[in-house]
mmCIF file of C-alpha atoms and ligand atoms in Angstrom:
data_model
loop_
_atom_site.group_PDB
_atom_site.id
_atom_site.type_symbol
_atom_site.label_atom_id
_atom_site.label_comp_id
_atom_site.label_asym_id
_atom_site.label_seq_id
_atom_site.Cartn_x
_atom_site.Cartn_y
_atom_site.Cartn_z
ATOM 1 C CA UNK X 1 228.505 -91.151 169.401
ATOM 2 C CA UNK X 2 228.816 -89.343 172.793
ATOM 3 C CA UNK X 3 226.000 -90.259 175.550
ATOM 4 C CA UNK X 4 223.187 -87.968 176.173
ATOM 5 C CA UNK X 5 223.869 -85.759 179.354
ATOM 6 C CA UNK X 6 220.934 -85.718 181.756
ATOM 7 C CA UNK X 7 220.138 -83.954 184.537
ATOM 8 C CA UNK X 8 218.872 -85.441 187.459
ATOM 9 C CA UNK X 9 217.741 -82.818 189.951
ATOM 10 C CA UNK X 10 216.663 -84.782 192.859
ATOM 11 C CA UNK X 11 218.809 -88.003 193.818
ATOM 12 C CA UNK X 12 216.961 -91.252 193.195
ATOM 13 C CA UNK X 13 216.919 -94.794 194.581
ATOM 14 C CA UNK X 14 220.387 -96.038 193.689
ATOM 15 C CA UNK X 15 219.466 -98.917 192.012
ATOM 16 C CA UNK X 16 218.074 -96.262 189.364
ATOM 17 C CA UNK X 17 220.568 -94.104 189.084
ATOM 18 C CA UNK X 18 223.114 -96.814 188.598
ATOM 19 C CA UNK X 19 220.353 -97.996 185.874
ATOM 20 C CA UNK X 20 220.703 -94.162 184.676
ATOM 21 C CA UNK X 21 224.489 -94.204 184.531
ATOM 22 C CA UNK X 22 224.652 -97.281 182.146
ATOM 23 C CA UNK X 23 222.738 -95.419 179.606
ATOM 24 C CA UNK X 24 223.572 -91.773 180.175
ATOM 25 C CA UNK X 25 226.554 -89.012 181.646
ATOM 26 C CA UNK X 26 224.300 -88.347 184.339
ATOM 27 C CA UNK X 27 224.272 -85.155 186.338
ATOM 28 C CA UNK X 28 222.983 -85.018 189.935
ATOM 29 C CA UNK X 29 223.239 -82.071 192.395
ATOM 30 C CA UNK X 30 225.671 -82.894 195.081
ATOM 31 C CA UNK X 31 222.780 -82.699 197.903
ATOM 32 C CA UNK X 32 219.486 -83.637 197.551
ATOM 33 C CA UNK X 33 217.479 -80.163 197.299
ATOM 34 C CA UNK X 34 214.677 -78.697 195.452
ATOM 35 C CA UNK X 35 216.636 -77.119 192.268
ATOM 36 C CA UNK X 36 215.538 -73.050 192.089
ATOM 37 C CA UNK X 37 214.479 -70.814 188.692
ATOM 38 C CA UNK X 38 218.945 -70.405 188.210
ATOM 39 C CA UNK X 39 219.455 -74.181 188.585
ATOM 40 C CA UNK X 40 216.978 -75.584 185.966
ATOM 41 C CA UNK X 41 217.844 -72.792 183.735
ATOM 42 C CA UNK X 42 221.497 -73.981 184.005
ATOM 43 C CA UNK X 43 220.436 -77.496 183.412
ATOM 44 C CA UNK X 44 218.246 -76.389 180.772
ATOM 45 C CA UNK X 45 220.699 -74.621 178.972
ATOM 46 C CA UNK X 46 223.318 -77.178 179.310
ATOM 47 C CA UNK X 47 221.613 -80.720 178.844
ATOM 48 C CA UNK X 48 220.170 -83.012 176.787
ATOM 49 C CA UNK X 49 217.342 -84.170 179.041
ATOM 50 C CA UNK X 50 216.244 -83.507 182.469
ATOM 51 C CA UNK X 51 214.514 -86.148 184.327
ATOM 52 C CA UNK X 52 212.777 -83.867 187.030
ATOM 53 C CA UNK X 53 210.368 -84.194 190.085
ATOM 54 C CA UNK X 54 207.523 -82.213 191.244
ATOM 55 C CA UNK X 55 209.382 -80.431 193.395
ATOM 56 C CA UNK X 56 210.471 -78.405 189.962
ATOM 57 C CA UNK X 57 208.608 -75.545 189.328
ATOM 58 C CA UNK X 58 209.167 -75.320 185.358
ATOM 59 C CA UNK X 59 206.750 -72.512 184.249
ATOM 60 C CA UNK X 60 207.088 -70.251 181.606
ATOM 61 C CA UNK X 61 209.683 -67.903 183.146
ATOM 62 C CA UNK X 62 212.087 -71.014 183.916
ATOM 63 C CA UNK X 63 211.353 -72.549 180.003
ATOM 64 C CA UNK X 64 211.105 -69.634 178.406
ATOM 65 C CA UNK X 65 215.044 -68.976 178.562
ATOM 66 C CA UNK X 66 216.950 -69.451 175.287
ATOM 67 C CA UNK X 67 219.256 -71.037 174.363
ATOM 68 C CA UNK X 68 218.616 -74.243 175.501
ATOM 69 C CA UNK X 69 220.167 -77.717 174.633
ATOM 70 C CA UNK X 70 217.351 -79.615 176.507
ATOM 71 C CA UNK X 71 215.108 -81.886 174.349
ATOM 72 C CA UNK X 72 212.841 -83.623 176.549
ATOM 73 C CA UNK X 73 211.471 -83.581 179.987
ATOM 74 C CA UNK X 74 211.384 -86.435 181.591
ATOM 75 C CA UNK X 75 208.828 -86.484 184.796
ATOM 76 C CA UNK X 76 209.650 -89.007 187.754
ATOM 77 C CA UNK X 77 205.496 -88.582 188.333
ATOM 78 C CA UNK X 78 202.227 -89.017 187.023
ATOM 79 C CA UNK X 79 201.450 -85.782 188.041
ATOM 80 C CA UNK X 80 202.503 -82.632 185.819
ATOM 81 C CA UNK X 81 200.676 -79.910 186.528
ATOM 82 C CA UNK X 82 204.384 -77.950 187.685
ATOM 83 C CA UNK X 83 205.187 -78.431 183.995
ATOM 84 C CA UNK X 84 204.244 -75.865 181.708
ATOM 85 C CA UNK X 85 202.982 -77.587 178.664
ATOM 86 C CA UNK X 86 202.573 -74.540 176.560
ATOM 87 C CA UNK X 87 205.912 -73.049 176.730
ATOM 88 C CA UNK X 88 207.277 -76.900 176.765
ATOM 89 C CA UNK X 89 205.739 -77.436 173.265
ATOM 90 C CA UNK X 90 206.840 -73.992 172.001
ATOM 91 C CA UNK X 91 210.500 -75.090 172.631
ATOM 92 C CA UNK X 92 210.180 -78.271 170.770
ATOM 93 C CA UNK X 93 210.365 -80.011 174.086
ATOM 94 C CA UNK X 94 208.822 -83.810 174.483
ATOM 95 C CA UNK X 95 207.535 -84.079 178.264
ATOM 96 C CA UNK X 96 207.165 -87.483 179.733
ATOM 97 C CA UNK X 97 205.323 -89.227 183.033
ATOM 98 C CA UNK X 98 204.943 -92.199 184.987
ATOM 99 C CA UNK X 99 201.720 -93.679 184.992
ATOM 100 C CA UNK X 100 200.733 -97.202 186.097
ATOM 101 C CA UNK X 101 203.466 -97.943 188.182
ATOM 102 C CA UNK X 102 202.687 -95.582 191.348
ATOM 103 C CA UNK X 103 198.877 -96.548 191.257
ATOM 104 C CA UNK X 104 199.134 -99.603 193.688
ATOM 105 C CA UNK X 105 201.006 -97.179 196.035
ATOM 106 C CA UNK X 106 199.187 -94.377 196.015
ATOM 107 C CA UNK X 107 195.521 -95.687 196.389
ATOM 108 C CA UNK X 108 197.172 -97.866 199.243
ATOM 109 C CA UNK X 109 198.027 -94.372 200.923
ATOM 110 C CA UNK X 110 194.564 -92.896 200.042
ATOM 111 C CA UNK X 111 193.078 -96.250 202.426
ATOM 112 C CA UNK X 112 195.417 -95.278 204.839
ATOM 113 C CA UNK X 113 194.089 -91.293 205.086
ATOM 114 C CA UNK X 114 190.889 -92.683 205.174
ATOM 115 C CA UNK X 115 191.169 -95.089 207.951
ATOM 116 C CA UNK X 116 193.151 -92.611 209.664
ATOM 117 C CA UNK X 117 190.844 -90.067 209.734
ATOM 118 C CA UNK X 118 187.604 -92.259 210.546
ATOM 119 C CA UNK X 119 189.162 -93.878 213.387
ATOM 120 C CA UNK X 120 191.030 -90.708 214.552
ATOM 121 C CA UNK X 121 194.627 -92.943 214.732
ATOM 122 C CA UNK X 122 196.737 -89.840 214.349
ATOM 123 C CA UNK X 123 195.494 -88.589 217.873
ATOM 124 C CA UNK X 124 196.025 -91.614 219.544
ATOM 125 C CA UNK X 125 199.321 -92.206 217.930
ATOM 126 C CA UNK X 126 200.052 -88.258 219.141
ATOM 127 C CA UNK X 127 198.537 -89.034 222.404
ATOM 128 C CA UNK X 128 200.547 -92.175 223.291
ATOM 129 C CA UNK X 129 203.761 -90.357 222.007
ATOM 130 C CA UNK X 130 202.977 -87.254 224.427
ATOM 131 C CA UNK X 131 203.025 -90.042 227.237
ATOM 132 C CA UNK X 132 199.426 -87.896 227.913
ATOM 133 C CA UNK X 133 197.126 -91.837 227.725
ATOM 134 C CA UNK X 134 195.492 -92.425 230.832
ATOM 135 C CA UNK X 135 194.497 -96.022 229.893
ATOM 136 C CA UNK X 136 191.762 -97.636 228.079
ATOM 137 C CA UNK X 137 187.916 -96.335 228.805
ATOM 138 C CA UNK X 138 184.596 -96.916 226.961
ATOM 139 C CA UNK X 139 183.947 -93.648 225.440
ATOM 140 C CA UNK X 140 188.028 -92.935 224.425
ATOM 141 C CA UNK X 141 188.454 -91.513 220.737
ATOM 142 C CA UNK X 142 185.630 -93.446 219.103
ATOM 143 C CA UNK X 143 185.764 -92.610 215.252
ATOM 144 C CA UNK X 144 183.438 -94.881 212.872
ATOM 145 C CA UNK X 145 183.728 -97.426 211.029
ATOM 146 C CA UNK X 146 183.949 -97.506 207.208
ATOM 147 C CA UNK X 147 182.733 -101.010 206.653
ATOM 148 C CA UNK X 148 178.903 -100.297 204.609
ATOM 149 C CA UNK X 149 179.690 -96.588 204.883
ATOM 150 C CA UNK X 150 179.177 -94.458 201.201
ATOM 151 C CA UNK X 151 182.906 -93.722 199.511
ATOM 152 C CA UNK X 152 182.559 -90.437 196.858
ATOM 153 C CA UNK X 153 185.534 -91.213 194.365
ATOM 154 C CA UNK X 154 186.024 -87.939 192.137
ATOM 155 C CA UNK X 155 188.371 -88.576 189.139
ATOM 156 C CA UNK X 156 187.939 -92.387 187.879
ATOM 157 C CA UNK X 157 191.506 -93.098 186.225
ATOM 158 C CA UNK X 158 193.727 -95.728 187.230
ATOM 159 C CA UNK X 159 194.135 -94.095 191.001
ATOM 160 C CA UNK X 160 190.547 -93.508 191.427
ATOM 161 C CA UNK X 161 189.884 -96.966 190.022
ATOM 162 C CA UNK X 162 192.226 -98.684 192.435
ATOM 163 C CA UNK X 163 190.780 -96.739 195.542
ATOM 164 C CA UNK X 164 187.150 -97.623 194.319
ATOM 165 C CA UNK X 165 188.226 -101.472 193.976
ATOM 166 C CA UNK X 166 189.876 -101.607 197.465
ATOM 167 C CA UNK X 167 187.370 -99.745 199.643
ATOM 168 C CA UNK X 168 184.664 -102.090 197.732
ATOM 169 C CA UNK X 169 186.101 -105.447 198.184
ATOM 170 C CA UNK X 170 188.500 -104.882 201.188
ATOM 171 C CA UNK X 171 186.368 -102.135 202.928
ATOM 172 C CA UNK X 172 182.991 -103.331 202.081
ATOM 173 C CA UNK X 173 182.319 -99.630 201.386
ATOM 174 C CA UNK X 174 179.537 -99.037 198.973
ATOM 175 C CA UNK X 175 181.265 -96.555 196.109
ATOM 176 C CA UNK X 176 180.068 -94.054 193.940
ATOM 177 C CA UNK X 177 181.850 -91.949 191.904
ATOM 178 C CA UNK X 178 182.057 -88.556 189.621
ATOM 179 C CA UNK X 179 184.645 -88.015 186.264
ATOM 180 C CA UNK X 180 184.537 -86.101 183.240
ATOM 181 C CA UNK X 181 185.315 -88.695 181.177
ATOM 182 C CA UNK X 182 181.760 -89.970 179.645
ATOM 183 C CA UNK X 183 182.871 -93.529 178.890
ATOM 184 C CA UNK X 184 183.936 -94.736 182.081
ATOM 185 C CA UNK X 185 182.687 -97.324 184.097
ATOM 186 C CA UNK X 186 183.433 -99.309 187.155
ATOM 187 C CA UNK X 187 182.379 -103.149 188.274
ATOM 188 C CA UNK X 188 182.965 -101.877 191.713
ATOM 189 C CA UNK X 189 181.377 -98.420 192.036
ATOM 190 C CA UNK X 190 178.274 -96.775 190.183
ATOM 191 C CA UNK X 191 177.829 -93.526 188.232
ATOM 192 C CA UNK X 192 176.720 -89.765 189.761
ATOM 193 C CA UNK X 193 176.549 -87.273 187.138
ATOM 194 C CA UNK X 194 176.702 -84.149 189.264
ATOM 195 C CA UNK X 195 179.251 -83.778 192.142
ATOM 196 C CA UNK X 196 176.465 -82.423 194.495
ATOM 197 C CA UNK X 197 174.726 -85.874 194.837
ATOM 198 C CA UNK X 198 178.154 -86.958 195.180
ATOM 199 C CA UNK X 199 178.341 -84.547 198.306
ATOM 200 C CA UNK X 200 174.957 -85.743 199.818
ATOM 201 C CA UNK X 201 175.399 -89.096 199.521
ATOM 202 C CA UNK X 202 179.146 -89.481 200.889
ATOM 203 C CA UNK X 203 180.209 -90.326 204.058
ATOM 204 C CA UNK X 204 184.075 -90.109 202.449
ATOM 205 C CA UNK X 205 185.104 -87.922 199.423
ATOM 206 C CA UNK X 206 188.312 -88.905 198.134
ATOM 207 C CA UNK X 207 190.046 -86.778 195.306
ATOM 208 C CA UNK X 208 191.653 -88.577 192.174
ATOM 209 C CA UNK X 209 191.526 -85.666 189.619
ATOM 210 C CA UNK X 210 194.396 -83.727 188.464
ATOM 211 C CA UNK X 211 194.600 -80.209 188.839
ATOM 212 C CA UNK X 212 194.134 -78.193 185.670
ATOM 213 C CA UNK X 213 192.426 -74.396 185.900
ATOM 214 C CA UNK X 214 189.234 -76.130 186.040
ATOM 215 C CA UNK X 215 190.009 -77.970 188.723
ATOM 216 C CA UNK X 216 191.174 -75.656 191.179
ATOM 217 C CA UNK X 217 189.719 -75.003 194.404
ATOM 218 C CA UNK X 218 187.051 -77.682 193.328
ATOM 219 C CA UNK X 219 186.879 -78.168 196.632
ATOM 220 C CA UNK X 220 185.767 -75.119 197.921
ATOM 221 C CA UNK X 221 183.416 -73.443 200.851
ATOM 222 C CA UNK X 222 180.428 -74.310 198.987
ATOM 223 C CA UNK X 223 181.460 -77.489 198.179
ATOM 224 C CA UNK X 224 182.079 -78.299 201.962
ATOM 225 C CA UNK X 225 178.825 -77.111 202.798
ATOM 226 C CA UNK X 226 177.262 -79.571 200.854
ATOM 227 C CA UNK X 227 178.932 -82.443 201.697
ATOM 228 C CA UNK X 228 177.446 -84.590 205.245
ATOM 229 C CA UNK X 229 178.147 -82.734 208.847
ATOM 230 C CA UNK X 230 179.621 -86.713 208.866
ATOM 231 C CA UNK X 231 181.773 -86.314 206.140
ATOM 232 C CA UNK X 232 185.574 -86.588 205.663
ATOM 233 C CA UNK X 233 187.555 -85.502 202.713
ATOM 234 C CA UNK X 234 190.829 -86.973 201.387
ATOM 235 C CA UNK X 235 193.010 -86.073 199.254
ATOM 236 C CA UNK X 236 196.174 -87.483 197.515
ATOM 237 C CA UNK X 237 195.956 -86.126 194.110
ATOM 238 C CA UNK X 238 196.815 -82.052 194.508
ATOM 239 C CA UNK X 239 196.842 -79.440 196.982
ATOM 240 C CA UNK X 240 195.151 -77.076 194.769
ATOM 241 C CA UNK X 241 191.997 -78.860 194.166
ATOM 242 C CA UNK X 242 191.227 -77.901 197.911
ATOM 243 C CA UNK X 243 191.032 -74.114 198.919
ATOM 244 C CA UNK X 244 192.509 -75.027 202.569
ATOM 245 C CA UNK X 245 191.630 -71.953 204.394
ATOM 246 C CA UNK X 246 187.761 -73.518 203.105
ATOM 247 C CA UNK X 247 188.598 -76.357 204.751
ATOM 248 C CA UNK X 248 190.362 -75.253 207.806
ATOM 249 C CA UNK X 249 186.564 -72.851 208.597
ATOM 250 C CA UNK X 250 184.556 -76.126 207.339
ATOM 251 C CA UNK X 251 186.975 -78.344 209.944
ATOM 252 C CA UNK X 252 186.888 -76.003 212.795
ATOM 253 C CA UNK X 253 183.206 -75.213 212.523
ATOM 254 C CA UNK X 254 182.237 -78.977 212.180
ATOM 255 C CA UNK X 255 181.079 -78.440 208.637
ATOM 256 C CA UNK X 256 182.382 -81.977 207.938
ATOM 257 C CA UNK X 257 183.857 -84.153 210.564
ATOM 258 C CA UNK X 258 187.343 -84.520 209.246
ATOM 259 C CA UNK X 259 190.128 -84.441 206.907
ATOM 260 C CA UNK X 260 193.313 -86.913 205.418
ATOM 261 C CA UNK X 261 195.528 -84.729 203.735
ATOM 262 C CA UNK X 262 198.913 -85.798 201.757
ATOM 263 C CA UNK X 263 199.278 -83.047 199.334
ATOM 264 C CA UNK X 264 199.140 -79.198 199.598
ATOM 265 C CA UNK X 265 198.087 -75.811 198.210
ATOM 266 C CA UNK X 266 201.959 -74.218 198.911
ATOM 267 C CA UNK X 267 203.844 -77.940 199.627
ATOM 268 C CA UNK X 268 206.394 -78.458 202.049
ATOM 269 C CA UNK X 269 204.007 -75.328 203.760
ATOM 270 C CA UNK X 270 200.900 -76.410 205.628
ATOM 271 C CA UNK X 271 198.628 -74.149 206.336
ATOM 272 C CA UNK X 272 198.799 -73.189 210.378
ATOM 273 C CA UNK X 273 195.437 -73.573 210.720
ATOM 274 C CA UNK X 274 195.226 -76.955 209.574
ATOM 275 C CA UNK X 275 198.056 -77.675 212.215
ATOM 276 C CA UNK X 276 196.412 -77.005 215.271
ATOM 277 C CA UNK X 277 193.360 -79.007 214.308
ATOM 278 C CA UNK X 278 193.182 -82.582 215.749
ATOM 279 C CA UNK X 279 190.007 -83.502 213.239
ATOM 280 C CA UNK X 280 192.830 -83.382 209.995
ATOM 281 C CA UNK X 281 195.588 -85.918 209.546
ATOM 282 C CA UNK X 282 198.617 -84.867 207.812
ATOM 283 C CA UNK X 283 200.905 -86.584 205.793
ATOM 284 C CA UNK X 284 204.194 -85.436 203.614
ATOM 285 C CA UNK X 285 203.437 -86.320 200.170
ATOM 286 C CA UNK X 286 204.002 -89.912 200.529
ATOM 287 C CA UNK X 287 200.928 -91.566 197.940
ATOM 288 C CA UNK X 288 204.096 -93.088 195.863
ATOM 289 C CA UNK X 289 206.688 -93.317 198.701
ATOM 290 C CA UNK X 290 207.226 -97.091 198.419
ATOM 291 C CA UNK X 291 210.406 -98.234 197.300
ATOM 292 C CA UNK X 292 209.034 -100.649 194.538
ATOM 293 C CA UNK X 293 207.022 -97.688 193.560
ATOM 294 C CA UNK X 294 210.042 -95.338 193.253
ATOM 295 C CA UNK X 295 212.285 -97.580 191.816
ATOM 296 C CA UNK X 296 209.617 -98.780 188.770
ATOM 297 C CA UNK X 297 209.026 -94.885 188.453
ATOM 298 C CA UNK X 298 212.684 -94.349 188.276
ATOM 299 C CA UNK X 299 212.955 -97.223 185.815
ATOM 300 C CA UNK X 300 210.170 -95.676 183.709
ATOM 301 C CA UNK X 301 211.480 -92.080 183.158
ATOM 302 C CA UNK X 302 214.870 -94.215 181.821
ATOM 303 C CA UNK X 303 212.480 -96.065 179.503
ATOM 304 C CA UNK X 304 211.108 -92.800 178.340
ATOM 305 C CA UNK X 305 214.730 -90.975 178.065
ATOM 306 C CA UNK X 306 216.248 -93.985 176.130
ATOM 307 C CA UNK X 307 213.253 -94.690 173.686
ATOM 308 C CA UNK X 308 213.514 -90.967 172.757
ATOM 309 C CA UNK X 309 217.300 -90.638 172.502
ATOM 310 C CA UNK X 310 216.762 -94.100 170.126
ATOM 311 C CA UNK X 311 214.985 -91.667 167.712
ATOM 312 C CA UNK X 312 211.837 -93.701 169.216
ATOM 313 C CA UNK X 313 208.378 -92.625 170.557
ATOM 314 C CA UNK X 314 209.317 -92.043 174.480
ATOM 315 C CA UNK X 315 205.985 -94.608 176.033
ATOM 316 C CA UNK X 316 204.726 -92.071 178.017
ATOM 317 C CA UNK X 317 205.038 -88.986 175.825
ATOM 318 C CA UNK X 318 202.232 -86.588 176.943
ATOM 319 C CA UNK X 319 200.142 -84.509 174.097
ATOM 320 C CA UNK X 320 200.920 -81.167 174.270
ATOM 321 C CA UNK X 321 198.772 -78.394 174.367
HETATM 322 C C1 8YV H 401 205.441 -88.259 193.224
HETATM 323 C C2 8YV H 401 203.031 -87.689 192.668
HETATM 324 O O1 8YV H 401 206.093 -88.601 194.386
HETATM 325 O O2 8YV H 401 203.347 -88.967 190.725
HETATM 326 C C3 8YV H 401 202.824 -88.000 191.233
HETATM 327 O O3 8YV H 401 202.075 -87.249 190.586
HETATM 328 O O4 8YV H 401 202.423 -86.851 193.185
HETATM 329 C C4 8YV H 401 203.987 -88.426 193.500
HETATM 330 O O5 8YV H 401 203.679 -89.767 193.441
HETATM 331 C C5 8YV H 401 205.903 -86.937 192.764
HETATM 332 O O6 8YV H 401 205.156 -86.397 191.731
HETATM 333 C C6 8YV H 401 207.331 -87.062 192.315
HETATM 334 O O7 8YV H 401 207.689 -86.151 191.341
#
């Protein structure tokens, strides 16, 4: 029986794509480069599988071309809100994630933002870089501390979770948190129904939702102004759950006190405003970026592509709309 052809379209950690290459003829662009609309149609058209990255923008207009040979989607990502379900299920497709495996990572980069931002590090680091540090004095960059300080986790799955656990036990943080999800419950954090006692109550707000039409711009100017003249936001889960030119006014104006940012609206763009602000650290999209992390997320997207070319129920097979 010949081997399933996938496409890989960014390059991987190479333990995983010599994992890849033991089970599959594996394709893989010849640099590493987002893929555009031609190139995933092309893979589309011509593969069995593609194991693609968020950096794949596979709406409608990019699935909707027919023929295609491709069966299943498989995402290297928890994340899939660049995959168009819809027109995925109206091809017959199967779509796959990567859940579990990036949590550790990414709620370890969510700490980070937030002790970042509280103790303003990416100013000193930029001072001390610029050679501009006169030397230590009393009243130099003082942040605050987050030890007994009020965390606002919104979106309690396994992310959320592991961010409420660690600012509770290693932070000493007091957390409370918001989610849709009505059975949910936390040892380490306690119940607000409605995100505005969220807002008043938080001195951070750290975002662990995904970002669905209903979730967009959840972060908005209203949503800044009720949050603490104290507080800082963070957010690791999507760019579009935060309207930044909201929260480039809300910065500037000192509507809250400051920002950690890893994801954005129009990623690799940044919005110029946010730029020129000292009060917002930025970060490249790095909540997974470990290389345990991207080699068990690698491993897990095989997992999915083998079960399913097995004729067996890929582990992480998403519903479909
Ligand atoms: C990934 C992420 O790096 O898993 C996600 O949803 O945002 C990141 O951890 C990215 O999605 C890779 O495709």
């Amino acid at each position: 029986m010949p081997r399933p052809l996938v496409t890989v379209t960014r390059r991987l950690p190479d333990a995983v794509e010599d994992e890849l290459r033991r089970h599959f003829d594996l394709r893989t662009g010849a640099v590493d480069a987002p893929m555009g609309p031609a190139d995933l149609r092309r893979a589309l058209a011509e593969s069995d599988g593609l194991l693609c990255t968020v950096t794949d923008r596979l709406g409608a207009d990019v699935l909707g071309t027919t023929p295609i040979r491709c069966r299943i989607l498989a995402n290297f990502g928890v994340g899939f809100n660049h995959i168009d379900l819809a027109a995925a299920r109206s091809l017959g497709l199967v779509v796959t994630n990567t859940p579990g495996v990036l949590t550790d990572a990414t709620a370890e980069l969510t700490l980070t933002l937030m002790l970042m931002a509280a103790r303003r590090a990416g100013e000193g680091e930029r001072e001390v870089r610029s050679r501009s540090w006169r030397g230590w004095r009393p009243t130099h960059l003082m942040g605050i501390g987050l030890t007994g300080r009020t965390l606002g986790v919104i979106g309690m799955g396994r992310i959320g979770q592991a961010v409420a656990e660690r600012a509770a036990l290693g932070l000493g943080m007091r957390v409370i948190f918001v989610t849709r999800n009505p059975g949910t419950s936390s040892p380490f954090a306690s119940r607000r129904e409605r995100l505005e006692q969220l807002f008043e109550e938080a001195d951070v707000v750290s975002l662990h939702a995904p970002a669905t039409s209903e979730t967009r711009h959840l972060i908005d100017a209203r949503a800044l102004g009720g949050m603490r003249r104290s507080a800082i936001l963070v957010n690791t889960a999507r760019g579009d759950l935060v309207d930044e030119a909201a929260l480039a006014d809300a910065l500037e104006e000192g509507t809250i006190r400051a920002a950690g940012l890893d994801v954005y609206e129009h990623e690799p763009a940044v919005n110029p405003r946010l730029l020129a602000l000292e009060n917002v650290v930025l970060l490249p999209h790095l909540g997974s970026a470990t290389e345990s992390a991207r080699v068990a997320m690698g491993r897990r997207a095989l997992e999915n592509l083998r079960a399913f070319f097995a004729g067996e129920r890929p582990p992480d097979q998403l519903p479909l709309p």
